[in-house]
């Protein structure tokens, strides 16, 4: 049995992976390949910029003994970095020699290495020694000597110890002052730092002026940090005055911490990020400690590997957390997951550079990849800012809308209390006008009229401020567009039908914000109730019970949600059978079964644009759609003098509670009314096995497994077990 369950779980996880995670991995890979391509293009452009002063064409050979002139044939390589071979990687010393043409003026001979101890000979005479004969494991990155003018060729021999990577960049430059020579990358870092600081100041000022751009300061900080890391890394390549062993450790920490700092910003997009934040902090602490305690070249190499491994582990940890958030449809889980996968690939790529003794290229890998993540972060922050600004208006509208739901309930009740045709039309006008004014007090100036169609002609029953209303045109628009509710910026119209024929037209004009989504939704919900009460008064030969009227409203709500009315019948049937199995008498079981049909009545008051939205719902939209339980309760509780409707109101309000207290209202266990606990199980099961516009139908077995998995969590275990037993018998 366990093997069968494990196979099902594995199959489900595989489907989720293929449907959700696999495409995101592809996106991350594409971003990685594009970034690497940009990296090599940038490296080529930077190399071309310095081509004029390069000294290439060196003869070289790797040696086992430091300072020895090797015997045998030397290799020639016309590039800045000597060719790496499998044999060379195992040797830690390099000898290079070159003949320089006569120069009429003095030149600066500048040599850039990766902290390599260096000795230089000119015409067989030692003229420069930087830690080569000492026990120090590092030398200068920046080495410079002044070559006097010469009328004959000069032979330069360079001896390098290679504690880290094989880097050899030689230049002949004009000038006498050789203390400082800043490379192009240094100015690039300064530019990033200054741009980041300027952006921080701008965003801070804008935030103070209530534009709420606080989070954009984060990306500005990140840019400034990357600029600082680049400067720290390249300062040793700019002067021989900052080339101490301690400087190596201090300059490497900001560079290698950049991955973790950026990862911390990504992780901060989640509200619940404490564990992953601790993991990032732990990785950073261990990395800094290992680097600061590194007192030999081997220890520095080991600490670099440790840093890379810890960075990769932290990224994987956050990526797993982001993957879990993908299933919960958490906001920003998708870009965070993609960027984590991208970052893991970049860290691996940077690790390959380190292992390949190309450690100097690490900084550019870090800078470019961080720039990509920073752009994604800023996009998210800007999107979030716009969303917050929009939500402030959205929230105000939703509050007005929530207040309107209670008026809709009163509207339906007052309409049903009408005893004759004249009273019906007067009540329609007064109730609609009150709704309009409550939603927006500027609508007190609205004009209106009502006309009844008899024998093919319209007879105006009520008119206030409307002159010469074109009812035939309204009828034509309704038939042409197959709509009974017509809205524009300044007016709306309700078309009520007597069977297939139009029986009445209600027209309101001089409306404020007529195309507001909440306004339209409010009137659509109102029309739903008006249509039902109209049929009850003018179309049906016999007056119907209030529960039948509400049942029709509930069916309309299901149809508006893209569902079948069979859902209500299924819930009714399941609830009846479940009540009987739980020991309820037939009368009580029938009572709950009929009331269960109204569990989603509140959806008539949920704006259709939210229900029909194809993309993910934002936080405010989630709140509104989850409020359908309160909407349904508000509408039904106005009729709590009817026992059946009172039960339906309780079910409507509490059928989204979870047994463990994680539901809409936080009720737990037996505190949740038993009627609601019964309907919850039936509702979830039927939703799972039904096909919807946004999902395929689950199999009966898969839905039963889901109920069993969440028994005691979402569902009352006793009710859940009884329902599963019933399903196994059918």
XYZ file of C-alpha atoms in Angstrom:
730
model
C 0.000 0.000 0.000
C 2.853 2.350 0.883
C 4.577 1.642 -2.428
C 1.366 2.490 -4.262
C 1.015 5.783 -2.370
C 4.659 6.629 -3.019
C 4.215 5.991 -6.752
C 1.156 8.264 -6.808
C 3.053 10.980 -4.955
C 6.022 10.596 -7.299
C 3.740 10.781 -10.335
C 2.000 13.902 -8.992
C 5.312 15.581 -8.193
C 6.615 14.684 -11.664
C 3.566 16.288 -13.275
C 4.006 19.423 -11.164
C 7.703 19.527 -12.100
C 7.025 19.240 -15.821
C 4.138 21.668 -15.741
C 5.600 24.341 -13.492
C 9.270 24.015 -12.559
C 10.764 22.668 -15.794
C 9.864 25.735 -17.923
C 11.335 27.985 -15.224
C 14.580 26.001 -15.320
C 14.655 26.630 -19.056
C 14.194 30.358 -18.506
C 17.027 30.379 -15.948
C 19.307 28.532 -18.382
C 18.537 31.024 -21.162
C 19.297 33.969 -18.848
C 22.546 32.249 -17.814
C 23.675 31.684 -21.408
C 22.845 35.273 -22.378
C 24.742 36.585 -19.344
C 27.803 34.467 -20.149
C 27.649 35.704 -23.746
C 27.531 39.322 -22.538
C 30.408 38.533 -20.178
C 32.685 37.307 -22.985
C 31.717 40.206 -25.245
C 32.508 42.681 -22.447
C 35.812 40.915 -21.780
C 36.719 41.127 -25.471
C 35.826 44.830 -25.658
C 37.823 45.601 -22.512
C 40.800 43.680 -23.890
C 40.609 45.541 -27.195
C 40.621 48.866 -25.349
C 44.065 48.136 -23.885
C 45.497 46.449 -26.980
C 47.685 49.429 -27.919
C 50.026 49.190 -24.913
C 50.169 45.410 -24.569
C 53.442 43.541 -24.693
C 52.711 40.197 -26.330
C 54.853 37.578 -27.970
C 56.576 36.357 -24.812
C 58.582 33.149 -24.721
C 57.660 31.105 -21.683
C 57.952 27.829 -19.862
C 56.562 26.458 -16.597
C 59.170 25.300 -14.090
C 59.286 23.310 -10.914
C 62.044 25.373 -9.320
C 61.479 29.054 -8.552
C 63.897 31.512 -10.193
C 65.552 28.980 -12.495
C 66.098 29.671 -16.194
C 64.759 26.530 -17.886
C 66.676 24.553 -20.441
C 65.197 23.499 -23.728
C 62.782 25.058 -26.199
C 60.502 27.817 -24.962
C 56.926 28.211 -26.092
C 55.599 31.336 -27.767
C 52.155 32.626 -26.990
C 50.896 35.919 -28.393
C 48.365 36.701 -25.679
C 48.287 38.274 -22.256
C 47.815 35.014 -20.346
C 50.277 32.200 -21.090
C 48.709 29.067 -22.490
C 47.441 26.681 -19.833
C 48.256 23.004 -20.266
C 47.600 19.980 -18.126
C 51.281 19.892 -17.190
C 51.348 23.609 -16.423
C 48.469 23.412 -13.992
C 50.534 21.127 -11.757
C 53.480 23.562 -11.639
C 53.584 26.721 -9.553
C 56.405 28.665 -11.238
C 56.641 30.426 -14.573
C 59.561 31.875 -16.529
C 59.001 34.443 -19.320
C 61.441 36.294 -21.538
C 61.163 38.912 -24.259
C 63.402 41.210 -26.280
C 62.308 44.854 -26.290
C 63.089 47.127 -29.218
C 65.214 50.280 -28.689
C 63.280 53.249 -27.231
C 64.230 56.923 -27.575
C 62.237 57.834 -24.460
C 61.890 56.237 -21.074
C 58.938 53.875 -20.562
C 57.086 52.397 -17.647
C 57.132 48.607 -17.710
C 53.917 47.597 -15.887
C 53.257 44.006 -14.928
C 49.888 42.836 -13.538
C 49.690 39.444 -11.801
C 47.408 37.655 -9.381
C 49.387 38.371 -6.194
C 52.386 36.538 -7.681
C 55.821 37.071 -6.101
C 57.932 38.499 -8.956
C 61.582 38.886 -9.904
C 62.601 40.842 -13.034
C 65.976 40.849 -14.809
C 67.058 43.365 -17.392
C 69.921 42.285 -19.634
C 70.865 39.561 -17.138
C 70.832 41.869 -14.105
C 68.237 41.655 -11.318
C 66.440 45.024 -11.197
C 63.198 44.165 -9.358
C 62.279 41.742 -6.593
C 58.843 41.702 -4.997
C 58.634 39.038 -2.264
C 60.276 36.526 -4.621
C 63.140 35.596 -2.344
C 61.091 35.923 0.860
C 58.746 33.470 2.574
C 55.665 35.578 1.866
C 53.009 33.748 -0.125
C 51.802 36.859 -1.964
C 53.432 39.652 -3.881
C 52.144 42.725 -5.670
C 49.368 42.540 -8.223
C 50.703 45.792 -9.649
C 54.412 45.872 -10.461
C 56.075 48.790 -12.249
C 59.639 49.804 -13.088
C 61.036 52.603 -15.157
C 63.120 51.640 -18.205
C 65.686 54.207 -19.299
C 65.941 55.191 -22.979
C 68.118 52.748 -24.920
C 69.743 52.655 -28.361
C 69.893 48.873 -28.465
C 67.611 45.916 -27.766
C 67.001 44.920 -24.141
C 66.298 41.469 -22.749
C 63.675 41.207 -20.008
C 63.361 38.011 -17.954
C 60.382 37.623 -15.597
C 60.179 34.959 -12.876
C 56.775 34.326 -11.276
C 55.605 32.204 -8.418
C 51.940 31.248 -8.936
C 50.147 31.050 -5.590
C 46.717 31.422 -7.228
C 45.981 31.857 -10.911
C 48.141 32.202 -14.004
C 47.852 35.887 -14.787
C 50.420 37.823 -16.770
C 49.600 41.207 -18.284
C 52.513 43.353 -19.421
C 52.395 46.925 -20.759
C 54.813 49.612 -21.913
C 53.410 53.036 -21.097
C 54.513 56.644 -21.298
C 55.411 58.544 -18.127
C 57.639 58.460 -15.095
C 55.161 58.248 -12.184
C 54.525 54.533 -11.735
C 52.844 54.566 -8.301
C 49.287 54.515 -9.659
C 47.797 53.225 -12.901
C 44.065 52.600 -12.636
C 42.633 50.019 -15.086
C 39.386 50.468 -16.973
C 37.573 48.099 -14.626
C 38.449 50.334 -11.676
C 36.685 53.304 -13.259
C 33.776 50.996 -14.039
C 33.556 50.153 -10.323
C 33.788 53.827 -9.340
C 30.995 54.631 -11.801
C 28.765 51.914 -10.341
C 29.501 53.055 -6.790
C 28.708 56.698 -7.546
C 25.595 55.775 -9.523
C 24.415 53.596 -6.621
C 25.031 56.372 -4.064
C 23.264 58.923 -6.271
C 20.307 56.586 -6.763
C 20.151 56.009 -2.996
C 19.956 59.761 -2.418
C 17.309 60.262 -5.124
C 15.148 57.380 -3.884
C 15.528 58.596 -0.302
C 14.328 62.087 -1.233
C 11.446 60.648 -3.258
C 10.502 58.397 -0.355
C 10.489 61.352 2.039
C 8.098 63.126 -0.320
C 5.677 60.199 0.163
C 6.341 58.462 -3.109
C 7.134 55.326 -1.098
C 10.194 54.160 -2.997
C 11.939 52.770 0.070
C 12.549 49.358 -1.490
C 14.220 50.849 -4.548
C 16.910 52.093 -2.149
C 17.804 48.413 -1.735
C 18.786 47.984 -5.387
C 20.704 51.262 -5.213
C 22.561 49.886 -2.163
C 23.245 46.677 -4.078
C 24.684 48.637 -7.016
C 26.867 50.696 -4.659
C 28.007 47.497 -2.932
C 28.988 45.875 -6.246
C 30.900 49.036 -7.200
C 32.672 48.925 -3.830
C 33.544 45.238 -4.307
C 34.970 45.907 -7.783
C 37.064 48.809 -6.460
C 38.357 46.722 -3.554
C 39.288 43.907 -5.897
C 41.007 46.130 -8.476
C 42.853 48.498 -6.126
C 45.778 46.046 -5.840
C 45.990 46.142 -9.649
C 46.203 49.938 -9.560
C 49.098 50.583 -7.177
C 51.870 48.772 -5.329
C 50.979 50.600 -2.100
C 48.108 48.259 -1.205
C 49.633 44.824 -1.699
C 49.870 43.228 1.728
C 48.624 39.700 2.616
C 45.896 41.203 4.821
C 44.710 43.284 1.858
C 44.227 40.093 -0.166
C 41.837 38.753 2.475
C 40.046 42.075 2.988
C 39.573 42.692 -0.738
C 38.301 39.179 -1.472
C 35.579 39.194 1.202
C 33.325 41.873 -0.414
C 33.680 40.180 -3.801
C 32.703 36.733 -2.629
C 30.050 38.088 -0.281
C 28.281 39.762 -3.220
C 26.485 36.529 -4.086
C 25.187 36.169 -0.527
C 24.241 39.848 -0.164
C 22.220 39.691 -3.390
C 20.677 36.394 -2.331
C 19.596 38.013 0.948
C 17.757 40.722 -1.028
C 16.043 38.052 -3.148
C 15.066 36.121 -0.062
C 13.671 39.313 1.483
C 10.894 39.331 -1.131
C 9.174 36.581 0.870
C 7.282 37.491 3.987
C 8.272 34.276 5.750
C 11.998 34.103 5.125
C 13.487 33.612 8.577
C 14.967 30.127 8.056
C 16.481 30.917 4.681
C 17.744 34.235 6.083
C 19.490 32.373 8.918
C 21.040 30.008 6.350
C 22.399 32.939 4.341
C 23.761 34.603 7.476
C 25.405 31.340 8.563
C 27.045 30.923 5.130
C 28.300 34.528 5.245
C 29.724 34.156 8.755
C 31.590 30.937 7.992
C 32.900 32.368 4.705
C 34.282 35.525 6.339
C 35.852 33.536 9.167
C 37.605 31.079 6.848
C 38.980 33.878 4.653
C 40.275 35.955 7.578
C 41.994 32.886 9.065
C 43.760 32.038 5.793
C 47.511 32.643 6.183
C 48.852 30.630 3.262
C 48.073 30.401 -0.431
C 46.572 26.946 0.071
C 44.313 28.217 2.868
C 43.128 31.095 0.657
C 42.305 28.606 -2.095
C 40.446 26.392 0.348
C 38.537 29.341 1.797
C 37.541 30.421 -1.735
C 36.202 26.942 -2.402
C 34.400 26.949 0.956
C 32.837 30.307 0.124
C 31.658 29.051 -3.255
C 30.219 25.864 -1.775
C 28.438 27.771 0.985
C 27.072 30.269 -1.545
C 25.803 27.429 -3.684
C 24.259 25.704 -0.666
C 22.512 28.914 0.399
C 21.200 29.459 -3.127
C 19.873 25.885 -3.277
C 18.205 26.372 0.126
C 16.440 29.544 -1.015
C 15.564 27.911 -4.362
C 13.880 25.014 -2.539
C 11.932 27.486 -0.414
C 10.933 29.397 -3.559
C 9.816 26.135 -5.172
C 7.527 25.484 -2.202
C 6.130 29.005 -2.590
C 5.440 28.314 -6.284
C 2.844 25.705 -5.310
C 1.236 28.209 -2.942
C 1.150 30.815 -5.737
C 3.085 33.221 -3.504
C 3.801 36.559 -5.100
C 7.299 36.826 -6.649
C 8.042 33.111 -6.109
C 8.580 32.666 -9.866
C 11.277 35.362 -10.400
C 13.017 34.414 -7.141
C 13.168 30.763 -8.186
C 14.458 31.649 -11.678
C 17.108 33.981 -10.243
C 18.201 31.356 -7.687
C 18.710 28.772 -10.430
C 20.506 31.409 -12.514
C 22.718 32.305 -9.553
C 23.578 28.658 -8.881
C 24.713 28.311 -12.506
C 26.783 31.503 -12.225
C 28.422 30.322 -8.994
C 29.285 27.038 -10.682
C 30.691 28.966 -13.654
C 32.738 31.162 -11.309
C 33.984 28.017 -9.550
C 35.181 26.648 -12.893
C 37.136 29.872 -13.417
C 38.769 29.466 -10.009
C 39.699 25.840 -10.626
C 41.034 26.767 -14.083
C 43.471 29.220 -12.469
C 41.558 32.152 -13.972
C 40.628 33.612 -10.601
C 40.943 37.203 -11.795
C 37.856 36.820 -13.970
C 35.748 35.992 -10.895
C 34.996 39.640 -10.120
C 33.477 40.287 -13.535
C 31.340 37.163 -13.260
C 30.062 38.400 -9.906
C 29.442 41.951 -11.135
C 27.551 41.010 -14.311
C 25.399 38.331 -12.668
C 24.571 40.660 -9.785
C 23.594 43.352 -12.275
C 21.102 40.922 -13.837
C 19.577 40.040 -10.460
C 19.550 43.709 -9.466
C 17.548 44.577 -12.587
C 15.019 41.869 -11.707
C 14.801 43.155 -8.131
C 14.235 46.731 -9.279
C 11.543 45.599 -11.712
C 9.793 43.804 -8.858
C 10.122 46.819 -6.556
C 8.720 49.191 -9.204
C 5.889 46.777 -9.946
C 5.232 46.443 -6.227
C 5.223 50.228 -5.815
C 2.705 50.694 -8.611
C 0.650 47.867 -7.196
C 0.626 49.511 -3.748
C -0.418 52.852 -5.216
C -3.168 51.166 -7.175
C -4.195 49.135 -4.137
C -4.766 52.247 -2.046
C -7.541 53.183 -4.469
C -8.596 49.550 -4.785
C -8.901 49.260 -1.004
C -11.113 52.336 -0.769
C -13.373 50.950 -3.488
C -13.555 47.528 -1.861
C -14.628 49.092 1.451
C -17.441 50.948 -0.312
C -18.302 47.781 -2.162
C -18.395 45.686 1.009
C -20.844 48.163 2.518
C -22.970 47.881 -0.619
C -23.429 44.105 -0.205
C -25.621 44.629 2.843
C -27.703 47.111 0.842
C -28.113 44.479 -1.890
C -29.564 42.137 0.718
C -31.979 44.833 1.884
C -32.795 45.606 -1.752
C -33.835 41.999 -2.445
C -35.927 41.849 0.709
C -37.720 45.120 -0.055
C -38.373 44.063 -3.632
C -39.926 40.808 -2.474
C -42.217 42.705 -0.117
C -43.908 44.546 -3.015
C -47.571 43.599 -3.474
C -48.457 45.277 -6.783
C -46.892 46.547 -10.003
C -46.820 50.243 -9.083
C -45.197 49.518 -5.723
C -42.598 47.332 -7.471
C -41.477 50.108 -9.833
C -41.441 52.780 -7.130
C -39.384 50.510 -4.903
C -36.950 49.715 -7.749
C -36.255 53.401 -8.290
C -35.900 54.329 -4.628
C -33.734 51.315 -3.765
C -31.449 51.707 -6.787
C -31.056 55.409 -6.112
C -30.118 54.715 -2.490
C -27.533 52.160 -3.635
C -26.022 54.642 -6.075
C -25.813 57.411 -3.474
C -24.341 55.103 -0.811
C -21.616 54.040 -3.245
C -20.925 57.601 -4.432
C -22.818 60.572 -3.013
C -22.327 62.448 -6.323
C -24.972 60.128 -7.779
C -27.690 62.023 -5.888
C -28.129 63.996 -9.123
C -28.875 60.861 -11.180
C -31.887 60.854 -13.510
C -34.013 57.773 -14.221
C -37.024 56.348 -15.995
C -38.900 53.019 -16.242
C -41.038 51.771 -19.106
C -43.163 48.631 -19.510
C -43.592 46.952 -22.879
C -47.164 45.995 -23.756
C -48.437 45.000 -27.215
C -45.125 45.941 -28.817
C -45.097 49.507 -27.427
C -43.450 51.052 -24.377
C -45.466 52.784 -21.698
C -43.415 54.972 -19.374
C -44.264 54.295 -15.736
C -41.798 56.647 -14.014
C -39.586 59.441 -15.347
C -37.315 61.823 -13.450
C -35.124 64.206 -15.441
C -34.896 61.981 -18.537
C -36.222 63.475 -21.764
C -37.329 61.321 -24.688
C -35.683 58.022 -23.671
C -35.165 55.779 -26.738
C -36.461 52.457 -25.375
C -36.511 50.810 -28.818
C -32.804 51.598 -29.227
C -32.064 50.139 -25.782
C -34.009 46.999 -26.738
C -32.050 46.709 -29.978
C -28.707 47.024 -28.171
C -29.760 44.402 -25.644
C -30.784 41.891 -28.310
C -27.741 42.621 -30.479
C -25.220 42.189 -27.671
C -27.235 39.548 -25.792
C -26.879 41.555 -22.594
C -29.537 42.463 -20.058
C -27.223 44.825 -18.149
C -25.766 47.650 -20.231
C -23.159 50.025 -18.805
C -21.344 53.132 -19.982
C -19.427 55.950 -18.325
C -22.560 58.004 -17.597
C -25.528 55.626 -17.697
C -26.706 52.039 -17.156
C -29.783 50.073 -18.210
C -31.553 46.975 -16.879
C -33.666 44.885 -19.255
C -36.143 42.563 -17.492
C -37.744 39.778 -19.494
C -41.143 38.112 -19.378
C -40.106 34.714 -20.691
C -38.400 35.334 -24.047
C -39.938 38.777 -24.492
C -38.775 42.050 -22.941
C -41.171 43.147 -20.226
C -39.517 46.191 -18.684
C -36.587 48.575 -19.195
C -34.983 50.576 -16.368
C -32.721 53.467 -17.402
C -30.449 55.591 -15.132
C -28.217 58.375 -16.449
C -25.956 61.174 -15.193
C -23.955 58.510 -13.304
C -20.507 59.144 -11.820
C -17.782 56.513 -12.407
C -20.180 54.307 -14.333
C -17.425 52.004 -15.636
C -15.842 51.425 -12.226
C -15.370 47.635 -11.879
C -16.863 47.549 -8.364
C -19.775 49.742 -9.412
C -20.602 47.432 -12.314
C -20.284 44.356 -10.095
C -22.597 45.892 -7.490
C -25.254 46.601 -10.105
C -24.853 43.144 -11.685
C -25.487 41.565 -8.290
C -28.440 43.900 -7.827
C -29.795 42.950 -11.247
C -29.481 39.282 -10.332
C -31.780 39.814 -7.352
C -34.071 42.160 -9.312
C -34.488 39.653 -12.134
C -35.469 36.905 -9.699
C -37.962 39.063 -7.814
C -39.422 40.330 -11.135
C -40.041 36.783 -12.277
C -41.571 35.963 -8.900
C -44.026 38.871 -9.199
C -44.864 39.093 -12.911
C -43.840 35.866 -14.627
C -44.599 33.003 -12.239
C -48.225 32.115 -11.704
C -47.546 31.141 -8.093
C -45.395 32.978 -5.594
C -42.278 30.969 -4.743
C -40.687 30.391 -1.349
C -37.690 32.572 -0.488
C -35.393 29.526 -0.440
C -36.355 28.749 -4.082
C -35.586 32.347 -5.044
C -32.211 32.186 -3.339
C -31.535 28.830 -4.977
C -31.983 30.490 -8.358
C -29.587 33.253 -7.295
C -27.071 30.607 -6.236
C -27.399 28.897 -9.622
C -26.744 32.238 -11.321
C -23.631 32.644 -9.187
C -22.365 29.202 -10.277
C -22.947 29.989 -13.943
C -21.171 33.343 -13.590
C -18.199 31.451 -12.101
C -17.982 29.196 -15.145
C -19.311 26.219 -13.173
C -22.253 23.925 -13.763
C -25.373 24.013 -11.591
C -24.774 20.263 -11.204
C -22.272 21.276 -8.539
C -25.112 22.440 -6.286
C -27.094 19.243 -6.865
C -24.015 17.150 -6.100
C -23.350 19.047 -2.856
C -26.991 18.567 -1.886
C -26.838 14.802 -2.575
C -23.499 14.290 -0.832
C -24.570 16.324 2.197
C -27.823 14.371 2.564
C -26.041 10.998 2.440
C -23.266 12.149 4.776
C -25.749 13.489 7.349
C -27.563 10.153 7.409
C -24.295 8.247 7.888
C -23.360 10.565 10.749
C -26.626 9.757 12.567
C -28.857 12.732 11.684
C -32.568 12.017 11.224
C -34.040 12.300 7.721
C -35.686 15.654 8.351
C -32.463 17.238 9.641
C -30.457 15.675 6.808
C -32.866 17.080 4.211
C -32.794 20.473 5.925
C -28.962 20.654 5.707
C -28.916 19.243 2.175
C -31.256 21.932 0.816
C -29.447 24.690 2.730
C -26.104 23.474 1.315
C -27.143 24.628 -2.163
C -26.731 28.235 -1.020
C -23.159 27.845 0.285
C -21.654 29.971 -2.532
C -24.495 32.480 -2.865
C -22.073 35.262 -1.867
C -20.254 34.885 -5.187
C -22.982 36.936 -6.863
C -21.411 39.892 -5.038
C -17.816 39.168 -6.130
C -16.727 41.394 -9.053
C -16.769 39.370 -12.248
C -13.433 40.716 -13.413
C -11.825 39.057 -10.367
C -13.591 35.752 -10.975
C -12.717 35.785 -14.671
C -9.115 36.965 -14.204
C -6.709 34.614 -15.994
C -3.523 35.544 -14.134
C -2.671 35.305 -10.464
C -4.785 37.253 -8.041
C -3.082 39.994 -6.055
C -3.470 40.203 -2.295
C -6.456 42.571 -2.370
C -8.254 40.448 -4.965
C -7.661 37.338 -2.861
C -9.231 39.077 0.110
C -12.287 40.074 -1.908
C -12.852 36.640 -3.437
C -12.444 34.982 -0.029
C -15.011 37.482 1.286
C -17.748 35.670 -0.640
C -18.405 33.748 2.578
C -19.207 36.988 4.419
C -21.124 38.331 1.419
C -23.303 35.223 1.388
C -23.857 35.419 5.137
C -24.779 39.125 4.894
C -27.370 38.486 2.192
C -28.887 35.402 3.835
C -28.826 36.575 7.441
C -31.417 39.231 6.609
C -33.866 36.306 6.438
C -32.806 34.520 9.613
C -36.453 34.286 10.643
C -36.638 31.405 8.160
C -34.930 28.315 9.729
C -33.730 26.980 6.375
C -32.203 30.320 5.327
C -30.649 30.712 8.787
C -28.887 27.353 8.343
C -27.799 28.349 4.833
C -26.335 31.588 6.252
C -24.216 29.607 8.733
C -22.989 27.246 6.006
C -22.214 30.142 3.672
C -20.117 31.862 6.342
C -18.126 28.906 7.660
C -17.707 26.423 4.778
C -14.141 27.684 4.171
C -12.963 27.053 7.742
C -10.197 24.507 8.296
C -10.271 21.984 11.111
C -6.800 23.098 12.263
C -7.802 26.771 12.393
C -6.117 28.018 9.204
C -9.372 28.928 7.425
C -11.075 32.251 6.739
C -12.197 33.049 10.288
C -9.712 30.923 12.227
C -12.282 28.667 13.894
C -10.957 25.241 14.931
C -12.381 21.772 15.449
C -15.808 21.566 17.030
C -16.125 25.356 17.105
C -16.923 25.172 13.392
C -20.671 24.492 12.963
C -21.188 20.844 11.998
C -23.296 21.833 8.972
C -20.343 23.800 7.587
C -17.891 20.958 8.316
C -20.079 18.572 6.329
C -20.455 20.891 3.339
C -16.709 21.676 3.349
C -15.801 18.047 2.637
C -18.502 17.655 -0.034
C -17.619 20.977 -1.686
C -13.880 20.262 -1.933
C -14.408 16.753 -3.306
C -16.851 17.842 -5.999
C -14.605 20.781 -6.962
C -11.660 18.395 -7.386
C -13.491 15.876 -9.595
C -15.138 18.602 -11.706
C -13.488 20.164 -14.732
C -13.096 23.926 -14.531
C -11.768 26.534 -16.928
C -8.508 26.674 -14.960
C -7.988 22.936 -14.296
C -8.750 19.414 -15.427
C -10.944 17.072 -13.405
C -9.178 14.852 -10.879
C -9.873 11.145 -10.749
C -12.080 9.865 -7.962
C -9.117 8.036 -6.403
C -6.868 11.110 -6.482
C -9.569 13.243 -4.835
C -10.084 10.600 -2.132
C -6.322 10.528 -1.501
C -6.398 14.318 -1.107
C -9.220 14.105 1.461
C -7.328 11.430 3.378
C -4.087 13.446 3.300
C -5.736 16.542 4.796
C -8.043 14.769 7.226
C -7.502 16.408 10.608
C -5.885 19.408 8.925
C -8.551 20.912 6.682
C -11.360 18.448 7.337
C -13.082 16.961 10.382
C -11.537 13.439 10.483
C -14.801 11.736 11.532
C -16.765 13.399 8.722
C -13.917 12.822 6.255
C -13.711 9.100 7.075
C -17.488 8.718 6.712
C -17.456 10.440 3.325
C -14.516 8.371 2.033
C -16.324 5.202 3.142
C -19.419 6.360 1.223
C -17.364 7.082 -1.905
C -15.754 3.633 -1.804
C -19.209 2.059 -1.793
C -20.432 4.013 -4.830
